[in-house]
Amino acid sequence: MEKFAFIVHPITARDFCRKFPFAKNWSDGFIEGLMKYIPPFKVSHINGVNSSHNQTEGWFVGCPLTSRQMVEMPEEYVIRKIIKAGKVAERLGAKIVGLGAFTSVVGDGGITIAKNLNIAVTSGNSYTVATALQGTRQAAKILGINMERANVVVLGATGSIGAACAQILAREVRYLTLVARNEAKLEKIAGQIFRTTGLAAKVTANTKGALKAADIVIAVTSAVDTLIEPEDLKTGAIVCDVARPRNVSRAVLEARDDVLVIEGGVVEIPGEVDFGLNFGFPPRTAYACMAETMILALEKRYENFSLGRDLTVKQIETIEQLAAKHGFRLAGFRSFERAVTPEEIENVKEKIRARSALPKEGIC
């Protein structure tokens, strides 16, 4: 059977208590201090991933550092600990390991980690982008927004993920605006888009101005601080926040019930998968980055895949095709680390209608 592993870590100190309930009364500072001395370890065994073409099993491997620690502690220390987690995966028998959450963000996007392991490595970013775009299209359909006629903004378009998103979206929309601080780089990407698709994309460094007019926003910047605040968005806007740390302020969740913010898609895994760990998802569903690792194992493609800063459209299209082949599919939305219910989406639609910004039949 094909074998994979996926490195996870606690987003906050409270997540540590989900695995170790005896720590629930400990302070966050004490837990984070303790985690510095805990070596990576096997968290759970994953079984039941069965497609019509192959089957695979794997493991979650824990890297005991919170998101804050991964960003604030010395990069060399953090990468060394992630490599140790990868070594645990090697010893378990995995032939490929996926980098979850901030383990794919720190450093050079997994390149150094891959150089220090004897198994393949992927960040899972290609399928993350693919499902983010799938989720955006699905959300637009639900809210009655015609993608072709919508004003679509890619925030962070000079990055590898943003550029790849822009290239793909340029085939589907008429009005595309690319936003980043470096307008010279934006002009270069816009030129590439025009040559490959014939679409004349707008470029601007004015983030706030672009957001005000946007029906759909794909946010993929590498900014440390949030960029999108409640007052920036028009009623009925859809924001797909692919960035980590996130680009959308949590204040948007609290203050704007007439916009829909999603993180991309929740992926349904083929088979009766048992993760051996409750990470807050509905049964048999997972993050797209986890799914990418499984897909590559099912395909026996034990090669470094989504690493570094040069994500390509071809990689995204390839993993999307392989996902479909093995029966992986979008199963719902997530927003601010939790699943979005159909009732919540209906509430957003009602608020949009009530504020008369969106005609009842949508803008199709």
Coordinates of N, CA, C and O in Angstrom, one line a residue, residues 217-345:
V217 N -13.0 38.9 -4.6 CA -11.6 39.1 -4.3 C -10.9 37.8 -4.0 O -11.4 37.0 -3.2
I218 N -9.7 37.6 -4.6 CA -8.9 36.5 -4.2 C -7.7 37.1 -3.5 O -6.9 37.9 -4.1
A219 N -7.5 36.9 -2.2 CA -6.5 37.5 -1.4 C -5.4 36.5 -1.1 O -5.6 35.5 -0.5
V220 N -4.2 36.9 -1.6 CA -3.1 35.9 -1.5 C -1.8 36.6 -1.2 O -0.7 36.2 -1.6
T221 N -1.8 37.7 -0.5 CA -0.6 38.5 -0.2 C 0.2 37.8 0.9 O -0.3 36.9 1.6
S222 N 1.5 38.2 1.1 CA 2.3 37.6 2.2 C 2.4 38.6 3.3 O 3.3 38.5 4.1
A223 N 1.4 39.6 3.4 CA 1.5 40.6 4.4 C 1.3 39.9 5.8 O 0.5 39.0 6.0
V224 N 2.0 40.5 6.8 CA 1.9 39.9 8.1 C 0.6 40.4 8.8 O -0.1 39.7 9.5
D225 N 0.3 41.7 8.5 CA -1.0 42.3 9.1 C -2.1 42.1 8.1 O -1.9 42.0 6.9
T226 N -3.4 42.1 8.6 CA -4.5 42.0 7.8 C -4.7 43.3 6.9 O -4.3 44.4 7.3
L227 N -5.2 43.1 5.7 CA -5.3 44.2 4.8 C -6.8 44.6 4.5 O -7.1 45.7 4.0
I228 N -7.7 43.7 4.7 CA -9.1 43.9 4.3 C -9.9 44.1 5.6 O -10.1 43.2 6.4
E229 N -10.5 45.3 5.7 CA -11.3 45.7 6.9 C -12.7 45.8 6.5 O -13.1 45.8 5.3
P230 N -13.6 45.8 7.5 CA -15.1 45.8 7.2 C -15.5 46.9 6.2 O -16.3 46.7 5.3
E231 N -14.9 48.1 6.3 CA -15.4 49.2 5.5 C -14.9 49.1 4.1 O -15.2 49.9 3.2
D232 N -14.0 48.1 3.8 CA -13.4 48.1 2.4 C -14.3 47.4 1.4 O -14.0 47.5 0.2
L233 N -15.3 46.6 1.9 CA -16.0 45.7 1.0 C -17.4 46.2 0.6 O -18.1 46.8 1.5
K234 N -17.8 46.0 -0.6 CA -19.2 46.3 -1.0 C -20.1 45.2 -0.6 O -19.7 44.0 -0.4
T235 N -21.4 45.5 -0.4 CA -22.4 44.5 -0.1 C -22.4 43.5 -1.2 O -22.5 43.8 -2.3
G236 N -22.4 42.2 -0.8 CA -22.5 41.1 -1.7 C -21.2 40.6 -2.2 O -21.1 39.7 -3.0
A237 N -20.1 41.2 -1.7 CA -18.8 40.8 -2.2 C -18.4 39.4 -1.6 O -18.9 39.0 -0.5
I238 N -17.7 38.6 -2.4 CA -17.1 37.3 -2.0 C -15.6 37.5 -1.9 O -15.0 38.0 -2.8
V239 N -15.0 37.1 -0.8 CA -13.6 37.2 -0.6 C -13.1 35.7 -0.3 O -13.5 35.1 0.6
C240 N -12.2 35.3 -1.1 CA -11.5 34.0 -0.9 C -10.1 34.3 -0.4 O -9.3 34.8 -1.1
D241 N -9.9 34.1 0.9 CA -8.7 34.4 1.6 C -7.8 33.2 1.6 O -7.9 32.3 2.5
V242 N -6.8 33.2 0.7 CA -5.9 32.0 0.6 C -4.7 32.3 1.4 O -3.9 31.4 1.7
A243 N -4.4 33.5 1.8 CA -3.2 33.9 2.5 C -3.1 33.4 3.9 O -4.1 33.2 4.6
R244 N -1.9 33.1 4.4 CA -1.6 32.8 5.8 C -0.3 33.4 6.1 O 0.7 33.1 5.5
P245 N -0.3 34.4 7.1 CA -1.4 34.8 7.9 C -2.5 35.4 7.0 O -2.2 36.0 6.0
R246 N -3.8 35.4 7.5 CA -4.9 35.8 6.7 C -4.8 37.2 6.3 O -4.3 38.1 7.1
N247 N -5.4 37.6 5.2 CA -5.5 39.0 4.7 C -6.7 39.7 5.2 O -6.8 40.9 5.2
V248 N -7.8 38.9 5.6 CA -9.0 39.5 6.0 C -9.1 39.6 7.5 O -8.8 38.6 8.2
S249 N -9.4 40.8 8.0 CA -9.5 41.0 9.4 C -10.7 40.2 10.0 O -11.7 40.1 9.4
R250 N -10.5 39.7 11.2 CA -11.6 39.0 11.9 C -12.8 40.0 12.1 O -13.9 39.6 12.3
A251 N -12.5 41.3 12.1 CA -13.5 42.3 12.3 C -14.6 42.2 11.2 O -15.7 42.5 11.4
V252 N -14.2 41.7 10.0 CA -15.1 41.5 8.9 C -16.2 40.5 9.3 O -17.4 40.7 9.0
L253 N -15.7 39.4 9.9 CA -16.7 38.4 10.4 C -17.7 39.0 11.3 O -18.9 38.6 11.3
E254 N -17.2 39.8 12.2 CA -18.1 40.4 13.2 C -19.0 41.5 12.8 O -20.1 41.7 13.3
A255 N -18.5 42.3 11.8 CA -19.2 43.5 11.4 C -20.0 43.4 10.1 O -20.9 44.2 9.8
R256 N -19.6 42.4 9.2 CA -20.3 42.4 7.9 C -21.0 41.1 7.6 O -20.3 40.1 7.3
D257 N -22.3 41.1 7.8 CA -23.0 39.8 7.6 C -23.6 39.8 6.2 O -24.4 39.0 5.8
D258 N -23.2 40.8 5.3 CA -23.6 40.9 4.0 C -22.5 40.6 3.0 O -22.6 41.0 1.8
V259 N -21.4 40.0 3.4 CA -20.4 39.5 2.5 C -20.0 38.1 2.9 O -20.4 37.7 4.0
L260 N -19.4 37.4 2.0 CA -19.1 36.0 2.2 C -17.5 35.9 2.1 O -17.0 36.1 1.1
V261 N -16.9 35.5 3.2 CA -15.5 35.2 3.3 C -15.3 33.7 3.4 O -15.8 33.1 4.3
I262 N -14.5 33.2 2.5 CA -14.2 31.8 2.5 C -12.7 31.6 2.4 O -11.9 32.5 2.0
E263 N -12.2 30.4 2.9 CA -10.8 30.1 2.8 C -10.4 29.2 1.7 O -9.3 28.8 1.5
G264 N -11.4 28.9 0.9 CA -11.2 27.9 -0.1 C -12.2 26.7 0.2 O -13.2 26.9 0.8
G265 N -11.8 25.6 -0.3 CA -12.8 24.5 -0.1 C -12.4 23.5 0.9 O -11.3 23.3 1.3
V266 N -13.4 22.8 1.4 CA -13.3 21.6 2.2 C -13.3 20.5 1.2 O -14.2 20.4 0.4
V267 N -12.4 19.5 1.3 CA -12.3 18.5 0.3 C -12.8 17.2 0.9 O -12.4 16.7 2.0
E268 N -13.7 16.5 0.1 CA -14.2 15.2 0.5 C -13.2 14.1 0.0 O -12.8 14.1 -1.2
I269 N -12.8 13.2 0.9 CA -11.8 12.2 0.6 C -12.5 10.9 0.2 O -13.4 10.5 0.8
P270 N -12.0 10.3 -0.9 CA -12.7 9.0 -1.3 C -12.4 7.9 -0.3 O -11.3 7.8 0.2
G271 N -13.4 7.1 -0.1 CA -13.3 6.0 0.9 C -13.8 6.3 2.2 O -14.3 7.4 2.5
E272 N -13.7 5.4 3.1 CA -14.2 5.6 4.5 C -13.0 6.0 5.4 O -12.5 5.2 6.2
V273 N -12.4 7.1 5.1 CA -11.2 7.5 5.8 C -11.4 7.8 7.3 O -12.4 8.4 7.7
D274 N -10.4 7.3 8.1 CA -10.4 7.5 9.5 C -9.1 8.2 9.8 O -8.0 7.6 9.7
F275 N -9.2 9.5 10.2 CA -8.0 10.3 10.5 C -7.3 10.0 11.8 O -6.2 10.3 12.1
G276 N -8.1 9.4 12.7 CA -7.6 9.1 14.0 C -7.4 10.4 14.8 O -6.7 10.4 15.9
L277 N -7.9 11.5 14.4 CA -7.7 12.8 15.0 C -8.9 13.7 14.6 O -9.2 13.8 13.4
N278 N -9.5 14.3 15.6 CA -10.6 15.3 15.3 C -10.0 16.7 15.1 O -9.5 17.3 16.1
F279 N -9.9 17.2 13.9 CA -9.4 18.5 13.7 C -10.5 19.5 13.3 O -10.3 20.5 12.6
G280 N -11.7 19.1 13.6 CA -12.9 20.0 13.5 C -13.6 20.0 12.2 O -14.5 20.9 12.0
F281 N -13.3 19.1 11.3 CA -13.9 19.0 10.0 C -15.1 17.9 10.1 O -15.0 17.0 10.9
P282 N -16.0 18.0 9.2 CA -17.0 17.0 9.0 C -16.3 15.6 8.7 O -15.2 15.6 8.2
P283 N -17.0 14.5 9.0 CA -16.3 13.2 8.6 C -15.9 13.1 7.2 O -16.6 13.6 6.3
R284 N -14.8 12.4 6.9 CA -14.3 12.1 5.6 C -14.0 13.4 4.8 O -14.0 13.3 3.5
T285 N -13.7 14.5 5.5 CA -13.3 15.7 4.7 C -11.9 16.2 5.3 O -11.6 15.9 6.5
A286 N -11.2 17.0 4.5 CA -9.9 17.4 5.0 C -9.6 18.7 4.2 O -10.2 19.2 3.3
Y287 N -8.5 19.3 4.6 CA -7.9 20.5 3.9 C -7.4 20.0 2.6 O -6.9 18.8 2.4
A288 N -7.4 20.9 1.6 CA -6.9 20.6 0.3 C -5.4 20.2 0.3 O -4.9 19.3 -0.4
C289 N -4.6 20.9 1.2 CA -3.2 20.6 1.2 C -2.9 19.1 1.7 O -2.0 18.4 1.2
M290 N -3.8 18.7 2.7 CA -3.7 17.2 3.1 C -4.0 16.3 1.9 O -3.4 15.3 1.6
A291 N -5.1 16.7 1.2 CA -5.6 15.9 0.1 C -4.5 15.8 -1.0 O -4.3 14.7 -1.6
E292 N -3.7 16.9 -1.3 CA -2.7 16.8 -2.3 C -1.7 15.8 -2.0 O -1.2 15.0 -2.9
T293 N -1.3 15.7 -0.7 CA -0.3 14.6 -0.3 C -0.9 13.2 -0.6 O -0.2 12.4 -1.1
M294 N -2.2 13.0 -0.2 CA -2.8 11.7 -0.5 C -2.9 11.4 -2.0 O -2.6 10.3 -2.4
I295 N -3.2 12.4 -2.8 CA -3.4 12.3 -4.2 C -2.0 11.8 -4.8 O -1.9 10.9 -5.6
L296 N -0.9 12.5 -4.4 CA 0.4 12.1 -5.0 C 0.8 10.7 -4.6 O 1.4 10.0 -5.3
A297 N 0.4 10.3 -3.3 CA 0.7 9.0 -2.9 C -0.1 8.0 -3.7 O 0.4 6.9 -4.2
L298 N -1.4 8.2 -3.9 CA -2.2 7.4 -4.7 C -1.7 7.2 -6.1 O -1.8 6.1 -6.7
E299 N -1.1 8.3 -6.7 CA -0.5 8.2 -8.0 C 0.9 7.7 -8.0 O 1.5 7.5 -9.1
K300 N 1.4 7.3 -6.8 CA 2.8 6.9 -6.7 C 3.8 7.9 -7.3 O 4.9 7.6 -7.7
R301 N 3.4 9.2 -7.2 CA 4.3 10.3 -7.6 C 5.1 10.8 -6.4 O 4.8 11.8 -5.8
Y302 N 6.1 10.0 -6.1 CA 6.9 10.4 -4.9 C 8.0 11.3 -5.4 O 9.2 11.0 -5.6
E303 N 7.6 12.6 -5.6 CA 8.5 13.6 -6.1 C 8.1 14.9 -5.4 O 7.0 15.1 -5.0
N304 N 9.1 15.8 -5.2 CA 8.8 17.1 -4.7 C 7.8 17.8 -5.6 O 8.1 17.9 -6.8
F305 N 6.7 18.4 -5.1 CA 5.7 18.9 -6.0 C 5.5 20.4 -5.8 O 6.2 21.2 -6.4
S306 N 4.7 20.8 -4.8 CA 4.4 22.3 -4.7 C 5.4 22.9 -3.7 O 5.1 23.2 -2.5
L307 N 6.6 23.2 -4.1 CA 7.6 23.7 -3.2 C 8.1 25.1 -3.8 O 8.0 25.4 -5.0
G308 N 8.6 25.9 -2.9 CA 9.2 27.2 -3.3 C 8.2 28.2 -3.7 O 7.0 28.1 -3.3
R309 N 8.6 29.3 -4.4 CA 7.7 30.4 -4.7 C 7.3 30.4 -6.1 O 6.8 31.4 -6.6
D310 N 7.5 29.4 -6.9 CA 7.2 29.4 -8.3 C 6.1 28.4 -8.7 O 6.3 27.5 -9.5
L311 N 5.0 28.6 -8.1 CA 3.9 27.7 -8.4 C 3.4 28.0 -9.8 O 3.3 29.1 -10.2
T312 N 3.1 26.9 -10.6 CA 2.8 27.2 -12.0 C 1.3 26.8 -12.2 O 0.7 25.9 -11.5
V313 N 0.8 27.3 -13.3 CA -0.6 26.9 -13.7 C -0.6 25.5 -14.0 O -1.6 24.8 -13.7
K314 N 0.4 25.0 -14.6 CA 0.4 23.6 -15.0 C 0.3 22.6 -13.8 O -0.4 21.6 -13.8
Q315 N 1.1 23.0 -12.7 CA 1.0 22.2 -11.5 C -0.5 22.1 -11.0 O -1.0 21.1 -10.5
I316 N -1.1 23.3 -11.0 CA -2.5 23.4 -10.4 C -3.4 22.6 -11.3 O -4.3 21.8 -10.8
E317 N -3.3 22.7 -12.6 CA -4.1 21.9 -13.5 C -3.9 20.4 -13.4 O -4.8 19.6 -13.4
T318 N -2.6 20.0 -13.2 CA -2.3 18.6 -13.0 C -2.9 18.0 -11.8 O -3.5 17.0 -11.8
I319 N -2.7 18.7 -10.6 CA -3.3 18.1 -9.4 C -4.8 18.1 -9.4 O -5.4 17.2 -8.8
E320 N -5.4 19.1 -10.1 CA -6.8 19.1 -10.2 C -7.3 17.9 -11.0 O -8.3 17.3 -10.6
Q321 N -6.6 17.6 -12.0 CA -7.0 16.5 -12.9 C -6.8 15.2 -12.1 O -7.7 14.3 -12.1
L322 N -5.7 15.0 -11.4 CA -5.5 13.8 -10.6 C -6.5 13.7 -9.5 O -6.9 12.6 -9.1
A323 N -6.9 14.8 -8.8 CA -7.9 14.8 -7.8 C -9.2 14.2 -8.3 O -9.9 13.4 -7.7
A324 N -9.6 14.7 -9.5 CA -10.9 14.2 -10.1 C -10.8 12.8 -10.4 O -11.7 12.0 -10.2
K325 N -9.6 12.3 -10.9 CA -9.4 10.9 -11.3 C -9.7 10.0 -10.0 O -10.3 9.0 -10.2
H326 N -9.2 10.5 -8.9 CA -9.3 9.6 -7.7 C -10.5 9.9 -6.8 O -10.7 9.3 -5.8
G327 N -11.4 10.8 -7.3 CA -12.6 11.0 -6.6 C -12.6 12.0 -5.5 O -13.5 12.1 -4.7
F328 N -11.6 12.9 -5.4 CA -11.6 14.0 -4.5 C -12.5 15.1 -5.0 O -12.4 15.3 -6.2
R329 N -13.3 15.7 -4.2 CA -14.1 16.8 -4.7 C -14.4 17.8 -3.5 O -14.3 17.5 -2.4
L330 N -14.8 19.0 -4.0 CA -15.2 20.0 -3.0 C -16.4 19.6 -2.2 O -17.4 19.1 -2.8
A331 N -16.4 19.8 -0.9 CA -17.5 19.4 -0.1 C -18.1 20.5 0.7 O -19.0 20.3 1.5
G332 N -17.6 21.7 0.6 CA -18.2 22.8 1.4 C -17.2 23.9 1.6 O -16.1 23.9 1.0
F333 N -17.5 24.9 2.4 CA -16.7 26.1 2.6 C -16.1 26.1 4.0 O -16.8 25.6 4.9
R334 N -15.0 26.8 4.2 CA -14.5 27.1 5.5 C -14.3 28.6 5.6 O -14.0 29.3 4.6
S335 N -14.5 29.2 6.8 CA -14.3 30.6 7.0 C -13.8 30.8 8.4 O -14.5 30.4 9.4
F336 N -12.7 31.5 8.6 CA -12.1 31.7 9.9 C -12.0 30.5 10.7 O -12.6 30.4 11.9
E337 N -11.4 29.4 10.1 CA -11.1 28.2 10.8 C -12.3 27.3 11.2 O -12.2 26.5 12.1
R338 N -13.4 27.5 10.5 CA -14.6 26.6 10.8 C -15.4 26.5 9.5 O -15.3 27.3 8.6
A339 N -16.2 25.4 9.5 CA -17.1 25.1 8.4 C -18.2 26.2 8.3 O -18.7 26.6 9.3
V340 N -18.6 26.6 7.1 CA -19.7 27.5 6.9 C -20.9 26.6 6.6 O -20.9 25.8 5.7
T341 N -22.0 26.8 7.4 CA -23.2 26.0 7.2 C -24.1 26.6 6.1 O -24.0 27.8 5.8
P342 N -24.9 25.8 5.5 CA -25.9 26.3 4.5 C -26.8 27.4 5.1 O -27.1 28.3 4.4
E343 N -27.1 27.3 6.4 CA -27.9 28.3 7.0 C -27.2 29.7 7.0 O -27.8 30.7 6.8
E344 N -25.9 29.6 7.3 CA -25.2 30.9 7.3 C -25.1 31.5 5.9 O -25.2 32.8 5.8
I345 N -25.0 30.7 4.9 CA -24.9 31.3 3.5 C -26.3 31.9 3.2 O -26.4 32.9 2.6

